Short mmCIF file of C-alpha atoms in Angstrom, two decimals:
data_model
loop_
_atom_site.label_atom_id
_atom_site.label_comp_id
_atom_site.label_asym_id
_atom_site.label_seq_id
_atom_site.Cartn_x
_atom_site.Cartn_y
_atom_site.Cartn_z
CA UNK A 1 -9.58 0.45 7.97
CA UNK A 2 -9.88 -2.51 9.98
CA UNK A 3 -8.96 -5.76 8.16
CA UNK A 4 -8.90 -9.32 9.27
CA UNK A 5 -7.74 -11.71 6.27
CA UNK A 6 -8.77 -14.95 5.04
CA UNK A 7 -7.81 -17.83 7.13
CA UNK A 8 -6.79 -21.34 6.30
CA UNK A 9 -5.42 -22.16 2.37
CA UNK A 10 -6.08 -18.83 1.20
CA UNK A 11 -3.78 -19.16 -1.83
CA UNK A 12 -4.83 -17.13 -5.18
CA UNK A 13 -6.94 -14.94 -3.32
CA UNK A 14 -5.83 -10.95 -2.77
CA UNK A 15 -7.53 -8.96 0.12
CA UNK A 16 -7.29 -5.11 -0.70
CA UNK A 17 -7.62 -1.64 0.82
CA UNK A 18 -6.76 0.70 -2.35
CA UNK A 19 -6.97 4.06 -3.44
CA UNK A 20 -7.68 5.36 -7.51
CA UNK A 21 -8.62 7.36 -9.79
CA UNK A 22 -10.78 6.59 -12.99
CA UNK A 23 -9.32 6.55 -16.53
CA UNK A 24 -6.52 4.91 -18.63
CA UNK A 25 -3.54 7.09 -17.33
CA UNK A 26 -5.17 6.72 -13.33
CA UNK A 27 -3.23 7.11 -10.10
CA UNK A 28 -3.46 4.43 -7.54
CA UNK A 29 -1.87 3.61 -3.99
CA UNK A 30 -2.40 -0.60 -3.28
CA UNK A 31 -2.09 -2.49 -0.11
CA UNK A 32 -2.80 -5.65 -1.02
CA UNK A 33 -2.52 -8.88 0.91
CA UNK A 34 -1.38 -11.84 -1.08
CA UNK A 35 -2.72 -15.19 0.67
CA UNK A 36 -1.01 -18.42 0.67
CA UNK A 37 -1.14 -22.17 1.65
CA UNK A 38 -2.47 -23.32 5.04
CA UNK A 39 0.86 -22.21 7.18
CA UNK A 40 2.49 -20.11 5.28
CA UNK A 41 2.49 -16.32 5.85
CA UNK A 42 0.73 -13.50 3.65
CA UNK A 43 2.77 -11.40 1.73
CA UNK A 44 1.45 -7.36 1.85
CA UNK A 45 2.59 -6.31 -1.39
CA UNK A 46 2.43 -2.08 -1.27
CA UNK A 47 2.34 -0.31 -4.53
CA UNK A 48 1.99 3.26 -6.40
CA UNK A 49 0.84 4.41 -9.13
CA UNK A 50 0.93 7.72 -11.02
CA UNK A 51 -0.73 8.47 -14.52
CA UNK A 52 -0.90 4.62 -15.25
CA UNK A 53 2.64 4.01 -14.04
CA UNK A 54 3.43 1.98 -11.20
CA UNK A 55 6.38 -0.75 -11.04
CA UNK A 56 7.30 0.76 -7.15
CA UNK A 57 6.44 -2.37 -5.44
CA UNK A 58 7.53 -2.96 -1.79
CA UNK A 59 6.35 -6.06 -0.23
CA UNK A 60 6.63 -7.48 3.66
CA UNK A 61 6.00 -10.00 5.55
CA UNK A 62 3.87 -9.48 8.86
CA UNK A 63 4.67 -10.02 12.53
CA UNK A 64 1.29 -11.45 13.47
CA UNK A 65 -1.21 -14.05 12.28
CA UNK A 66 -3.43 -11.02 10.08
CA UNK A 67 -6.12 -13.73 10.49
CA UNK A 68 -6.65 -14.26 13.92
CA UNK A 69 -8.30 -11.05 14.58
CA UNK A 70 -8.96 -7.49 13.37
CA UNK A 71 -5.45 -4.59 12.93
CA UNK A 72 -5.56 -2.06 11.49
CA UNK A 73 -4.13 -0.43 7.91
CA UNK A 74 -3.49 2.73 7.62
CA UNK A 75 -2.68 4.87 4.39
CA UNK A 76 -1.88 8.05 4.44
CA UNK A 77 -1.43 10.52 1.28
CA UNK A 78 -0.68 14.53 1.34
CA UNK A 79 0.81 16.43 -1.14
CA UNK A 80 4.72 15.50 0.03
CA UNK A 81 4.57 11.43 0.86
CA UNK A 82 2.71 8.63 1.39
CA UNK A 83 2.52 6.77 4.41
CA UNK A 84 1.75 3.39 4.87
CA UNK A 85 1.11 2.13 8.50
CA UNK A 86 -0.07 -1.34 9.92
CA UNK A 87 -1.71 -0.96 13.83
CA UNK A 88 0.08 2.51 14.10
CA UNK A 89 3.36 1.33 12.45
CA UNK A 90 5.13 2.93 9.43
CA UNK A 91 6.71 0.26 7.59
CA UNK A 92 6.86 2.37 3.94
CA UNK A 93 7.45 5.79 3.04
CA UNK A 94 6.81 6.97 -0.85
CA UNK A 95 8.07 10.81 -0.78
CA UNK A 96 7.68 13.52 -3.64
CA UNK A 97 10.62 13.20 -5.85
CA UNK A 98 8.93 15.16 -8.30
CA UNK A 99 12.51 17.23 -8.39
CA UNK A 100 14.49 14.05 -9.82
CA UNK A 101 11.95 13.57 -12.35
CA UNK A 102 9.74 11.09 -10.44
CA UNK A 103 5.88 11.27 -11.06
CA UNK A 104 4.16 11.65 -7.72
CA UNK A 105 0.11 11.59 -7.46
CA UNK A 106 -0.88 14.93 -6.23
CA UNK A 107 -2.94 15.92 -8.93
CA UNK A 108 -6.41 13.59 -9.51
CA UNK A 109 -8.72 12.69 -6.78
CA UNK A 110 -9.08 9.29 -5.79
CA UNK A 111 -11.82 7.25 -4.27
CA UNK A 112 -10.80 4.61 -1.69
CA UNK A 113 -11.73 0.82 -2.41
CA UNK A 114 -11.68 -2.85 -1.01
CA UNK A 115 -11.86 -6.14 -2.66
CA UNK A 116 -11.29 -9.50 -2.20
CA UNK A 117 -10.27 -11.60 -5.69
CA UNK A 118 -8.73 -14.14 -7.58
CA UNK A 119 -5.51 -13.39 -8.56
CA UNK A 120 -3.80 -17.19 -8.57
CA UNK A 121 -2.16 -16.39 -12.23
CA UNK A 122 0.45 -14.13 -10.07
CA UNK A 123 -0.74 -13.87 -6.68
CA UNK A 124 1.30 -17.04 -5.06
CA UNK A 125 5.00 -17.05 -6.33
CA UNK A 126 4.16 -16.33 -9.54
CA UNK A 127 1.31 -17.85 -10.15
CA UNK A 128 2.83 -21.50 -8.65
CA UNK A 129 0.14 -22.24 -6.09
CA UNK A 130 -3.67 -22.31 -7.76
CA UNK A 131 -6.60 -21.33 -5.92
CA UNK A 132 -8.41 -24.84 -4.06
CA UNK A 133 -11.83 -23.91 -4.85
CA UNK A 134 -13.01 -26.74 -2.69
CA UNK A 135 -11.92 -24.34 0.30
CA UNK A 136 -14.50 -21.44 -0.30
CA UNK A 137 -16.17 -19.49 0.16
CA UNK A 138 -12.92 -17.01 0.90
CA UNK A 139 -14.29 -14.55 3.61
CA UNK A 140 -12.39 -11.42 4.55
CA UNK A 141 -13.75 -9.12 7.20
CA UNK A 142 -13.69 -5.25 7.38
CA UNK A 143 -14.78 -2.88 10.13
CA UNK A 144 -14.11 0.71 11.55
CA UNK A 145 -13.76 2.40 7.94
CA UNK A 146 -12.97 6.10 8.69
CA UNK A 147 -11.71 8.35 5.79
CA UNK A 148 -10.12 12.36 6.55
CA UNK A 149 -9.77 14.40 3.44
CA UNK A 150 -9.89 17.05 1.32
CA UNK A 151 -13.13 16.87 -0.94
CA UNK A 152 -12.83 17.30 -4.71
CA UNK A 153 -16.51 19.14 -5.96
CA UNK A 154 -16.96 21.03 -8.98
CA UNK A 155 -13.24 21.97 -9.57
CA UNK A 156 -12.66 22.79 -5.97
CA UNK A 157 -11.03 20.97 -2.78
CA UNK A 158 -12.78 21.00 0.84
CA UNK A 159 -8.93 21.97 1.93
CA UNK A 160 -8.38 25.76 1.92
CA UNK A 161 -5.54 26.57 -0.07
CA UNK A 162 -2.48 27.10 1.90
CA UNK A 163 -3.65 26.32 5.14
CA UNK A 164 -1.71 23.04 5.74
CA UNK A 165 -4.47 22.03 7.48
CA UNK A 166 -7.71 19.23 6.32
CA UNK A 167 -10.80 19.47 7.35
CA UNK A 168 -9.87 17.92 10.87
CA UNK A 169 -6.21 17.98 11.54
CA UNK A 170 -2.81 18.73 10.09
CA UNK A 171 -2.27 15.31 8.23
CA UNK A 172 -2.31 17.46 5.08
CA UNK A 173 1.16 18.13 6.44
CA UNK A 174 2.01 15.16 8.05
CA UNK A 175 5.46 13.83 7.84
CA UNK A 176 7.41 11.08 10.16
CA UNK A 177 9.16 12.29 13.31
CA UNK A 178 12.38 10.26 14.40
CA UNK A 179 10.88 7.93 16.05
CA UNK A 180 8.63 6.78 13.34
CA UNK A 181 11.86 6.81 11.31
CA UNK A 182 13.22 4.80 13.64
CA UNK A 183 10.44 2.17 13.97
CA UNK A 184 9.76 2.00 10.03
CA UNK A 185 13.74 1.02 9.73
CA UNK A 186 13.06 -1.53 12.04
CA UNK A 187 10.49 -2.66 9.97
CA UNK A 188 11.98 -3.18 6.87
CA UNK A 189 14.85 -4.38 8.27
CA UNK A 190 13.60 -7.23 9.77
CA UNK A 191 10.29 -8.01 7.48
CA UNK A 192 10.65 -6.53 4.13
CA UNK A 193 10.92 -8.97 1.74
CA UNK A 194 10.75 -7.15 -1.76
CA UNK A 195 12.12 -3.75 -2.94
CA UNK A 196 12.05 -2.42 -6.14
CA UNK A 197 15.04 -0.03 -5.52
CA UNK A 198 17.35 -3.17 -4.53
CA UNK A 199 16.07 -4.98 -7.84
CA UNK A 200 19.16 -4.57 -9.63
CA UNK A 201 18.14 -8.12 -12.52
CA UNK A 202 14.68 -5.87 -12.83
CA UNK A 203 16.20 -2.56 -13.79
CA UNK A 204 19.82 -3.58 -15.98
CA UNK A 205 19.54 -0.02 -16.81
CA UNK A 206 19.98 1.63 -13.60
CA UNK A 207 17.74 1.52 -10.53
CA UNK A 208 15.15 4.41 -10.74
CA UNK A 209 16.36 7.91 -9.38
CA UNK A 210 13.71 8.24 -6.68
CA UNK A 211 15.79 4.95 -5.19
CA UNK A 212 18.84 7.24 -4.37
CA UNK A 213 17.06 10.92 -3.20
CA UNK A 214 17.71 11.81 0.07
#
C-alpha cells in the first residue's frame, strides 16, 4: 500500500495498514503510524499478534517527512516470518519460533485493513499530547493497494499444498537474502527506537525466548 500521513499537528491520531482475523483469541500484524505535534516526527509502531496475544512491539522512527508525499509499506507474511518493509526496505523481521514455544500466526486467515483514529489516551507519549480538534479534519491518503495471497474458501487455500509457491510468485517462501539483512541492520541501528526484546523494566521475569533464537 501506498500511504501518505497526516500533515501538520497530527497528534492523537493513528494512520494504519493492518492485518486480522475475527474473534476474541484473533491474530493480527499492525503498522501503525503514531502522529505528533507540528515538527516532531511520527513514530511507526509495528506489532503482532497471535490468538489474542501481542506485547511484540517494535517501533522506529522514519528517514523522510511520511507526509510530503506517497512511500510505500509493505507487509509481508508466509508460513516462516513476517516481513515488514517501508519503499522496498526491511526494517523488521518476526520469524517462526514456534520451536521455543513462541505462538506464530500461521493458522487463521486474515483480512487486510486501514484506518485512521483517535488514539490520544496512548498514542503521543503516553497519552501526554491530546488531539487539537481545532486542526481537523485529519486526512490521510492511500493509493496503489495490491494484495498477493493464498485464498481461504470453504476450508481450503488458493495455495496448493506443498508447492512453495502463491498464486503469482514464490513469496510463500520468501525469506531475506544478505543484503536485506544487511540493510534491515542498518535500519534498526540507526532508527529503531523501541524493542520489546531490549525491555528489560517490562519483562523483570526474563525477556521472552523468541528475543534470543537464532
Amino acid at each position: 500500500m501506498q500511504m501518505k500521513l497526516v500533515p501538520g499537528n497530527s497528534a492523537g491520531t493513528v494512520t494504519t495498514l493492518y492485518l486480522k482475523s475475527p474473534g476474541t483469541t484473533w491474530d493480527e500484524i499492525d503498522f501503525e503510524f503514531l502522529g505528533n505535534l507540528s515538527g516532531d516526527p511520527y513514530t511507526l509502531h509495528t506489532n503482532v499478534y497471535t490468538q489474542g496475544k501481542g506485547d511484540k512491539e517494535q517501533q522506529f522512527k522514519l528517514w523522510f517527512d511520511p507526509t510530503a508525499d506517497f512511500h510505500t509499506y509493505t507487509i509481508l507474511w508466509n508460513p516462516q516470518r513476517i516481513i515488514f518493509t517501508v519503499d522496498g526496505t526491511p526494517i523488521r523481521e518476526f520469524k517462526n519460533m514456534e520451536s521455543v514455544g513462541t505462538l506464530f500466526p500461521k493458522n487463521q486467515p486474515m483480512r487486510m485493513y486501514s484506518s485512521l483514529w483517535n488514539a490520544d489516551d496512548w498514542a503521543t507519549r503516553g497519552g501526554l499530547v491530546k488531539t487539537d480538534w481545532s486542526k481537523a479534519p485529519f486526512t490521510a491518503s492511500y493509493r496503489g493497494f495490491n494484495q498477493e495471497a493464498c485464498v481461504w474458501s470453504n476450508g481450503k487455500s488458493s495455495c496448493p499444498n506443498g508447492s512453495g509457491q502463491g498464486p503469482t510468485g514464490s513469496w510463500l517462501s520468501q525469506e531475506l537474502d544478505s543484503t536485506a539483512q544487511e540493510r534491515m541492520r542498518w535500519v534498526q541501528k540507526n532508527y529503531m527506537i523501541y524493542n520489546y526484546c531490549t525491555d528489560t523494566k517490562r519483562f523483570p521475569q526474563g525477556l521472552p525466548k523468541e528475543c534470543f533464537a537464532a
